[in-house]
Amino acid sequence: MFTLVKNAQEKYPNKNRMIYMDIEGHKNKDGGFDHDLFELQKDFILGFLMQFISEVSMPLGRFKNENQKNDVPDGLNIVPAKD
């Protein structure tokens, strides 16, 4: 997803970027999203990527960002949490 946003900025500089995401499966025994897909939506998309897009529509909800940043970093470094 990060690469898609980075490529969109390079191909269409400073244009509004939107993500539409459907998720099939990945449900827990209670019918909610499993940990990984909940974390992807909440922590990665909303917690980090949202600053570089103007809107996202995903199973967790639809969210808008009126202050999209266009200085998308060159790369992304994901490391495991210490706890």
PDB file of N, CA and C in Angstrom:
ATOM      1  N   MET A   1       0.820  -1.184   0.000  1.00  0.00           N
ATOM      2  CA  MET A   1       0.000   0.000   0.000  1.00  0.00           C
ATOM      3  C   MET A   1       0.867   1.252   0.000  1.00  0.00           C
ATOM      4  N   PHE A   2       1.941   1.208   0.757  1.00  0.00           N
ATOM      5  CA  PHE A   2       2.847   2.356   0.781  1.00  0.00           C
ATOM      6  C   PHE A   2       3.408   2.616  -0.618  1.00  0.00           C
ATOM      7  N   THR A   3       3.812   1.561  -1.302  1.00  0.00           N
ATOM      8  CA  THR A   3       4.367   1.704  -2.647  1.00  0.00           C
ATOM      9  C   THR A   3       3.333   2.282  -3.603  1.00  0.00           C
ATOM     10  N   LEU A   4       2.090   1.881  -3.472  1.00  0.00           N
ATOM     11  CA  LEU A   4       1.030   2.443  -4.312  1.00  0.00           C
ATOM     12  C   LEU A   4       0.899   3.955  -4.096  1.00  0.00           C
ATOM     13  N   VAL A   5       0.935   4.379  -2.849  1.00  0.00           N
ATOM     14  CA  VAL A   5       0.824   5.808  -2.533  1.00  0.00           C
ATOM     15  C   VAL A   5       2.049   6.551  -3.054  1.00  0.00           C
ATOM     16  N   LYS A   6       3.219   5.984  -2.856  1.00  0.00           N
ATOM     17  CA  LYS A   6       4.465   6.611  -3.341  1.00  0.00           C
ATOM     18  C   LYS A   6       4.434   6.738  -4.866  1.00  0.00           C
ATOM     19  N   ASN A   7       4.044   5.676  -5.556  1.00  0.00           N
ATOM     20  CA  ASN A   7       3.976   5.700  -7.018  1.00  0.00           C
ATOM     21  C   ASN A   7       2.935   6.696  -7.522  1.00  0.00           C
ATOM     22  N   ALA A   8       1.807   6.804  -6.814  1.00  0.00           N
ATOM     23  CA  ALA A   8       0.772   7.765  -7.208  1.00  0.00           C
ATOM     24  C   ALA A   8       1.296   9.191  -7.093  1.00  0.00           C
ATOM     25  N   GLN A   9       2.052   9.483  -6.041  1.00  0.00           N
ATOM     26  CA  GLN A   9       2.630  10.826  -5.883  1.00  0.00           C
ATOM     27  C   GLN A   9       3.628  11.113  -7.003  1.00  0.00           C
ATOM     28  N   GLU A  10       4.408  10.126  -7.377  1.00  0.00           N
ATOM     29  CA  GLU A  10       5.400  10.332  -8.442  1.00  0.00           C
ATOM     30  C   GLU A  10       4.734  10.495  -9.805  1.00  0.00           C
ATOM     31  N   LYS A  11       3.694   9.716 -10.070  1.00  0.00           N
ATOM     32  CA  LYS A  11       3.036   9.759 -11.372  1.00  0.00           C
ATOM     33  C   LYS A  11       2.076  10.945 -11.505  1.00  0.00           C
ATOM     34  N   TYR A  12       1.394  11.281 -10.401  1.00  0.00           N
ATOM     35  CA  TYR A  12       0.413  12.373 -10.392  1.00  0.00           C
ATOM     36  C   TYR A  12       0.727  13.300  -9.213  1.00  0.00           C
ATOM     37  N   PRO A  13       1.778  14.094  -9.320  1.00  0.00           N
ATOM     38  CA  PRO A  13       2.238  14.901  -8.188  1.00  0.00           C
ATOM     39  C   PRO A  13       1.141  15.784  -7.586  1.00  0.00           C
ATOM     40  N   ASN A  14       1.036  15.688  -6.273  1.00  0.00           N
ATOM     41  CA  ASN A  14       0.196  16.562  -5.455  1.00  0.00           C
ATOM     42  C   ASN A  14      -1.300  16.454  -5.723  1.00  0.00           C
ATOM     43  N   LYS A  15      -1.746  15.430  -6.432  1.00  0.00           N
ATOM     44  CA  LYS A  15      -3.173  15.192  -6.643  1.00  0.00           C
ATOM     45  C   LYS A  15      -3.735  14.450  -5.429  1.00  0.00           C
ATOM     46  N   ASN A  16      -5.035  14.598  -5.196  1.00  0.00           N
ATOM     47  CA  ASN A  16      -5.661  13.850  -4.109  1.00  0.00           C
ATOM     48  C   ASN A  16      -5.524  12.356  -4.368  1.00  0.00           C
ATOM     49  N   ARG A  17      -5.204  11.625  -3.310  1.00  0.00           N
ATOM     50  CA  ARG A  17      -5.054  10.177  -3.391  1.00  0.00           C
ATOM     51  C   ARG A  17      -6.096   9.520  -2.500  1.00  0.00           C
ATOM     52  N   MET A  18      -6.751   8.487  -3.022  1.00  0.00           N
ATOM     53  CA  MET A  18      -7.780   7.770  -2.282  1.00  0.00           C
ATOM     54  C   MET A  18      -7.506   6.274  -2.343  1.00  0.00           C
ATOM     55  N   ILE A  19      -7.816   5.602  -1.267  1.00  0.00           N
ATOM     56  CA  ILE A  19      -7.681   4.150  -1.201  1.00  0.00           C
ATOM     57  C   ILE A  19      -9.058   3.560  -0.921  1.00  0.00           C
ATOM     58  N   TYR A  20      -9.433   2.564  -1.712  1.00  0.00           N
ATOM     59  CA  TYR A  20     -10.653   1.797  -1.492  1.00  0.00           C
ATOM     60  C   TYR A  20     -10.218   0.358  -1.249  1.00  0.00           C
ATOM     61  N   MET A  21     -10.544  -0.173  -0.088  1.00  0.00           N
ATOM     62  CA  MET A  21     -10.049  -1.488   0.279  1.00  0.00           C
ATOM     63  C   MET A  21     -11.189  -2.374   0.761  1.00  0.00           C
ATOM     64  N   ASP A  22     -11.298  -3.552   0.164  1.00  0.00           N
ATOM     65  CA  ASP A  22     -12.203  -4.594   0.643  1.00  0.00           C
ATOM     66  C   ASP A  22     -11.355  -5.691   1.257  1.00  0.00           C
ATOM     67  N   ILE A  23     -11.881  -6.331   2.258  1.00  0.00           N
ATOM     68  CA  ILE A  23     -11.167  -7.432   2.908  1.00  0.00           C
ATOM     69  C   ILE A  23     -12.084  -8.642   2.917  1.00  0.00           C
ATOM     70  N   GLU A  24     -11.604  -9.747   2.405  1.00  0.00           N
ATOM     71  CA  GLU A  24     -12.348 -10.999   2.440  1.00  0.00           C
ATOM     72  C   GLU A  24     -11.703 -11.910   3.468  1.00  0.00           C
ATOM     73  N   GLY A  25     -12.535 -12.516   4.269  1.00  0.00           N
ATOM     74  CA  GLY A  25     -12.013 -13.423   5.288  1.00  0.00           C
ATOM     75  C   GLY A  25     -11.374 -12.648   6.427  1.00  0.00           C
ATOM     76  N   HIS A  26     -10.344 -13.208   7.008  1.00  0.00           N
ATOM     77  CA  HIS A  26      -9.594 -12.586   8.096  1.00  0.00           C
ATOM     78  C   HIS A  26     -10.487 -12.219   9.277  1.00  0.00           C
ATOM     79  N   LYS A  27     -11.422 -13.103   9.602  1.00  0.00           N
ATOM     80  CA  LYS A  27     -12.332 -12.865  10.727  1.00  0.00           C
ATOM     81  C   LYS A  27     -11.899 -13.706  11.921  1.00  0.00           C
ATOM     82  N   ASN A  28     -12.140 -13.173  13.108  1.00  0.00           N
ATOM     83  CA  ASN A  28     -11.874 -13.949  14.312  1.00  0.00           C
ATOM     84  C   ASN A  28     -13.123 -14.743  14.691  1.00  0.00           C
ATOM     85  N   LYS A  29     -13.057 -15.495  15.758  1.00  0.00           N
ATOM     86  CA  LYS A  29     -14.183 -16.357  16.140  1.00  0.00           C
ATOM     87  C   LYS A  29     -15.429 -15.557  16.509  1.00  0.00           C
ATOM     88  N   ASP A  30     -15.276 -14.283  16.859  1.00  0.00           N
ATOM     89  CA  ASP A  30     -16.413 -13.432  17.216  1.00  0.00           C
ATOM     90  C   ASP A  30     -16.983 -12.680  16.019  1.00  0.00           C
ATOM     91  N   GLY A  31     -16.389 -12.878  14.839  1.00  0.00           N
ATOM     92  CA  GLY A  31     -16.882 -12.229  13.631  1.00  0.00           C
ATOM     93  C   GLY A  31     -16.214 -10.911  13.298  1.00  0.00           C
ATOM     94  N   GLY A  32     -15.319 -10.438  14.168  1.00  0.00           N
ATOM     95  CA  GLY A  32     -14.563  -9.209  13.879  1.00  0.00           C
ATOM     96  C   GLY A  32     -13.329  -9.543  13.058  1.00  0.00           C
ATOM     97  N   PHE A  33     -12.570  -8.542  12.718  1.00  0.00           N
ATOM     98  CA  PHE A  33     -11.339  -8.780  11.968  1.00  0.00           C
ATOM     99  C   PHE A  33     -10.287  -9.412  12.853  1.00  0.00           C
ATOM    100  N   ASP A  34      -9.468 -10.284  12.257  1.00  0.00           N
ATOM    101  CA  ASP A  34      -8.371 -10.845  13.020  1.00  0.00           C
ATOM    102  C   ASP A  34      -7.383  -9.731  13.351  1.00  0.00           C
ATOM    103  N   HIS A  35      -6.478 -10.013  14.248  1.00  0.00           N
ATOM    104  CA  HIS A  35      -5.556  -9.001  14.767  1.00  0.00           C
ATOM    105  C   HIS A  35      -4.782  -8.293  13.654  1.00  0.00           C
ATOM    106  N   ASP A  36      -4.260  -9.057  12.700  1.00  0.00           N
ATOM    107  CA  ASP A  36      -3.429  -8.459  11.650  1.00  0.00           C
ATOM    108  C   ASP A  36      -4.201  -7.467  10.782  1.00  0.00           C
ATOM    109  N   LEU A  37      -5.414  -7.815  10.387  1.00  0.00           N
ATOM    110  CA  LEU A  37      -6.182  -6.919   9.520  1.00  0.00           C
ATOM    111  C   LEU A  37      -6.730  -5.733  10.281  1.00  0.00           C
ATOM    112  N   PHE A  38      -7.046  -5.906  11.554  1.00  0.00           N
ATOM    113  CA  PHE A  38      -7.459  -4.770  12.373  1.00  0.00           C
ATOM    114  C   PHE A  38      -6.280  -3.812  12.535  1.00  0.00           C
ATOM    115  N   GLU A  39      -5.097  -4.361  12.813  1.00  0.00           N
ATOM    116  CA  GLU A  39      -3.895  -3.548  12.964  1.00  0.00           C
ATOM    117  C   GLU A  39      -3.547  -2.828  11.653  1.00  0.00           C
ATOM    118  N   LEU A  40      -3.696  -3.503  10.515  1.00  0.00           N
ATOM    119  CA  LEU A  40      -3.429  -2.876   9.227  1.00  0.00           C
ATOM    120  C   LEU A  40      -4.311  -1.643   9.035  1.00  0.00           C
ATOM    121  N   GLN A  41      -5.598  -1.790   9.309  1.00  0.00           N
ATOM    122  CA  GLN A  41      -6.521  -0.674   9.109  1.00  0.00           C
ATOM    123  C   GLN A  41      -6.297   0.440  10.134  1.00  0.00           C
ATOM    124  N   LYS A  42      -6.227   0.076  11.403  1.00  0.00           N
ATOM    125  CA  LYS A  42      -6.158   1.062  12.483  1.00  0.00           C
ATOM    126  C   LYS A  42      -4.773   1.704  12.600  1.00  0.00           C
ATOM    127  N   ASP A  43      -3.757   0.891  12.706  1.00  0.00           N
ATOM    128  CA  ASP A  43      -2.429   1.430  12.995  1.00  0.00           C
ATOM    129  C   ASP A  43      -1.660   1.853  11.748  1.00  0.00           C
ATOM    130  N   PHE A  44      -1.681   1.035  10.703  1.00  0.00           N
ATOM    131  CA  PHE A  44      -0.890   1.387   9.525  1.00  0.00           C
ATOM    132  C   PHE A  44      -1.600   2.416   8.653  1.00  0.00           C
ATOM    133  N   ILE A  45      -2.841   2.133   8.264  1.00  0.00           N
ATOM    134  CA  ILE A  45      -3.524   3.059   7.353  1.00  0.00           C
ATOM    135  C   ILE A  45      -3.919   4.338   8.077  1.00  0.00           C
ATOM    136  N   LEU A  46      -4.670   4.213   9.179  1.00  0.00           N
ATOM    137  CA  LEU A  46      -5.104   5.418   9.877  1.00  0.00           C
ATOM    138  C   LEU A  46      -3.970   6.074  10.665  1.00  0.00           C
ATOM    139  N   GLY A  47      -3.114   5.284  11.265  1.00  0.00           N
ATOM    140  CA  GLY A  47      -2.050   5.820  12.113  1.00  0.00           C
ATOM    141  C   GLY A  47      -0.854   6.371  11.371  1.00  0.00           C
ATOM    142  N   PHE A  48      -0.625   5.924  10.147  1.00  0.00           N
ATOM    143  CA  PHE A  48       0.552   6.385   9.401  1.00  0.00           C
ATOM    144  C   PHE A  48       0.209   6.854   7.992  1.00  0.00           C
ATOM    145  N   LEU A  49      -0.351   5.992   7.188  1.00  0.00           N
ATOM    146  CA  LEU A  49      -0.530   6.272   5.763  1.00  0.00           C
ATOM    147  C   LEU A  49      -1.543   7.383   5.491  1.00  0.00           C
ATOM    148  N   MET A  50      -2.479   7.575   6.401  1.00  0.00           N
ATOM    149  CA  MET A  50      -3.555   8.551   6.196  1.00  0.00           C
ATOM    150  C   MET A  50      -3.036   9.960   5.938  1.00  0.00           C
ATOM    151  N   GLN A  51      -1.895  10.306   6.478  1.00  0.00           N
ATOM    152  CA  GLN A  51      -1.348  11.644   6.271  1.00  0.00           C
ATOM    153  C   GLN A  51      -0.991  11.903   4.806  1.00  0.00           C
ATOM    154  N   PHE A  52      -0.806  10.845   4.021  1.00  0.00           N
ATOM    155  CA  PHE A  52      -0.400  10.976   2.625  1.00  0.00           C
ATOM    156  C   PHE A  52      -1.539  10.713   1.635  1.00  0.00           C
ATOM    157  N   ILE A  53      -2.752  10.524   2.135  1.00  0.00           N
ATOM    158  CA  ILE A  53      -3.907  10.318   1.262  1.00  0.00           C
ATOM    159  C   ILE A  53      -5.035  11.256   1.694  1.00  0.00           C
ATOM    160  N   SER A  54      -5.962  11.499   0.797  1.00  0.00           N
ATOM    161  CA  SER A  54      -7.062  12.400   1.116  1.00  0.00           C
ATOM    162  C   SER A  54      -8.302  11.647   1.605  1.00  0.00           C
ATOM    163  N   GLU A  55      -8.389  10.364   1.276  1.00  0.00           N
ATOM    164  CA  GLU A  55      -9.567   9.605   1.703  1.00  0.00           C
ATOM    165  C   GLU A  55      -9.272   8.116   1.659  1.00  0.00           C
ATOM    166  N   VAL A  56      -9.857   7.397   2.596  1.00  0.00           N
ATOM    167  CA  VAL A  56      -9.779   5.942   2.584  1.00  0.00           C
ATOM    168  C   VAL A  56     -11.163   5.385   2.897  1.00  0.00           C
ATOM    169  N   SER A  57     -11.532   4.363   2.155  1.00  0.00           N
ATOM    170  CA  SER A  57     -12.764   3.632   2.409  1.00  0.00           C
ATOM    171  C   SER A  57     -12.369   2.179   2.595  1.00  0.00           C
ATOM    172  N   MET A  58     -12.638   1.653   3.783  1.00  0.00           N
ATOM    173  CA  MET A  58     -12.258   0.290   4.123  1.00  0.00           C
ATOM    174  C   MET A  58     -13.313  -0.249   5.073  1.00  0.00           C
ATOM    175  N   PRO A  59     -13.304  -1.541   5.372  1.00  0.00           N
ATOM    176  CA  PRO A  59     -14.341  -2.089   6.237  1.00  0.00           C
ATOM    177  C   PRO A  59     -14.455  -1.399   7.604  1.00  0.00           C
ATOM    178  N   LEU A  60     -13.364  -0.879   8.126  1.00  0.00           N
ATOM    179  CA  LEU A  60     -13.397  -0.204   9.422  1.00  0.00           C
ATOM    180  C   LEU A  60     -14.166   1.112   9.355  1.00  0.00           C
ATOM    181  N   GLY A  61     -14.248   1.699   8.168  1.00  0.00           N
ATOM    182  CA  GLY A  61     -14.990   2.950   7.995  1.00  0.00           C
ATOM    183  C   GLY A  61     -14.449   3.770   6.840  1.00  0.00           C
ATOM    184  N   ARG A  62     -15.074   4.920   6.647  1.00  0.00           N
ATOM    185  CA  ARG A  62     -14.633   5.854   5.611  1.00  0.00           C
ATOM    186  C   ARG A  62     -14.088   7.091   6.315  1.00  0.00           C
ATOM    187  N   PHE A  63     -12.886   7.494   5.924  1.00  0.00           N
ATOM    188  CA  PHE A  63     -12.205   8.582   6.602  1.00  0.00           C
ATOM    189  C   PHE A  63     -11.650   9.560   5.569  1.00  0.00           C
ATOM    190  N   LYS A  64     -11.714  10.838   5.901  1.00  0.00           N
ATOM    191  CA  LYS A  64     -11.193  11.878   5.011  1.00  0.00           C
ATOM    192  C   LYS A  64     -10.097  12.658   5.706  1.00  0.00           C
ATOM    193  N   ASN A  65      -9.179  13.157   4.907  1.00  0.00           N
ATOM    194  CA  ASN A  65      -8.079  13.974   5.387  1.00  0.00           C
ATOM    195  C   ASN A  65      -8.022  15.220   4.506  1.00  0.00           C
ATOM    196  N   GLU A  66      -8.344  16.349   5.057  1.00  0.00           N
ATOM    197  CA  GLU A  66      -8.352  17.605   4.297  1.00  0.00           C
ATOM    198  C   GLU A  66      -6.952  18.191   4.129  1.00  0.00           C
ATOM    199  N   ASN A  67      -5.954  17.625   4.806  1.00  0.00           N
ATOM    200  CA  ASN A  67      -4.589  18.167   4.779  1.00  0.00           C
ATOM    201  C   ASN A  67      -3.578  17.129   4.307  1.00  0.00           C
ATOM    202  N   GLN A  68      -3.834  16.542   3.156  1.00  0.00           N
ATOM    203  CA  GLN A  68      -2.943  15.519   2.612  1.00  0.00           C
ATOM    204  C   GLN A  68      -1.536  16.076   2.427  1.00  0.00           C
ATOM    205  N   LYS A  69      -0.553  15.356   2.941  1.00  0.00           N
ATOM    206  CA  LYS A  69       0.850  15.713   2.731  1.00  0.00           C
ATOM    207  C   LYS A  69       1.316  15.081   1.424  1.00  0.00           C
ATOM    208  N   ASN A  70       2.200  15.760   0.739  1.00  0.00           N
ATOM    209  CA  ASN A  70       2.708  15.248  -0.534  1.00  0.00           C
ATOM    210  C   ASN A  70       4.177  14.843  -0.470  1.00  0.00           C
ATOM    211  N   ASP A  71       4.794  15.006   0.686  1.00  0.00           N
ATOM    212  CA  ASP A  71       6.200  14.632   0.842  1.00  0.00           C
ATOM    213  C   ASP A  71       6.314  13.187   1.330  1.00  0.00           C
ATOM    214  N   VAL A  72       5.833  12.276   0.497  1.00  0.00           N
ATOM    215  CA  VAL A  72       5.859  10.847   0.829  1.00  0.00           C
ATOM    216  C   VAL A  72       7.318  10.410   0.934  1.00  0.00           C
ATOM    217  N   PRO A  73       7.697   9.748   2.031  1.00  0.00           N
ATOM    218  CA  PRO A  73       9.094   9.317   2.189  1.00  0.00           C
ATOM    219  C   PRO A  73       9.525   8.373   1.068  1.00  0.00           C
ATOM    220  N   ASP A  74      10.814   8.292   0.855  1.00  0.00           N
ATOM    221  CA  ASP A  74      11.350   7.404  -0.175  1.00  0.00           C
ATOM    222  C   ASP A  74      11.168   5.934   0.164  1.00  0.00           C
ATOM    223  N   GLY A  75      11.164   5.631   1.451  1.00  0.00           N
ATOM    224  CA  GLY A  75      11.043   4.236   1.857  1.00  0.00           C
ATOM    225  C   GLY A  75      10.313   4.102   3.176  1.00  0.00           C
ATOM    226  N   LEU A  76      10.116   2.876   3.553  1.00  0.00           N
ATOM    227  CA  LEU A  76       9.384   2.549   4.767  1.00  0.00           C
ATOM    228  C   LEU A  76      10.150   1.456   5.489  1.00  0.00           C
ATOM    229  N   ASN A  77      10.368   1.639   6.789  1.00  0.00           N
ATOM    230  CA  ASN A  77      11.097   0.672   7.585  1.00  0.00           C
ATOM    231  C   ASN A  77      10.187   0.223   8.726  1.00  0.00           C
ATOM    232  N   ILE A  78       9.728  -1.007   8.670  1.00  0.00           N
ATOM    233  CA  ILE A  78       8.856  -1.556   9.711  1.00  0.00           C
ATOM    234  C   ILE A  78       9.658  -2.517  10.559  1.00  0.00           C
ATOM    235  N   VAL A  79       9.659  -2.254  11.861  1.00  0.00           N
ATOM    236  CA  VAL A  79      10.403  -3.102  12.784  1.00  0.00           C
ATOM    237  C   VAL A  79       9.448  -3.635  13.852  1.00  0.00           C
ATOM    238  N   PRO A  80       9.730  -4.802  14.406  1.00  0.00           N
ATOM    239  CA  PRO A  80       8.854  -5.349  15.439  1.00  0.00           C
ATOM    240  C   PRO A  80       8.843  -4.461  16.693  1.00  0.00           C
ATOM    241  N   ALA A  81       7.707  -4.448  17.367  1.00  0.00           N
ATOM    242  CA  ALA A  81       7.605  -3.705  18.622  1.00  0.00           C
ATOM    243  C   ALA A  81       8.504  -4.344  19.668  1.00  0.00           C
ATOM    244  N   LYS A  82       9.010  -3.546  20.577  1.00  0.00           N
ATOM    245  CA  LYS A  82       9.903  -4.065  21.615  1.00  0.00           C
ATOM    246  C   LYS A  82       9.164  -4.869  22.673  1.00  0.00           C
ATOM    247  N   ASP A  83       7.872  -4.610  22.825  1.00  0.00           N
ATOM    248  CA  ASP A  83       7.117  -5.352  23.830  1.00  0.00           C
ATOM    249  C   ASP A  83       6.441  -6.534  23.173  1.00  0.00           C
TER     250      ASP A  83
END
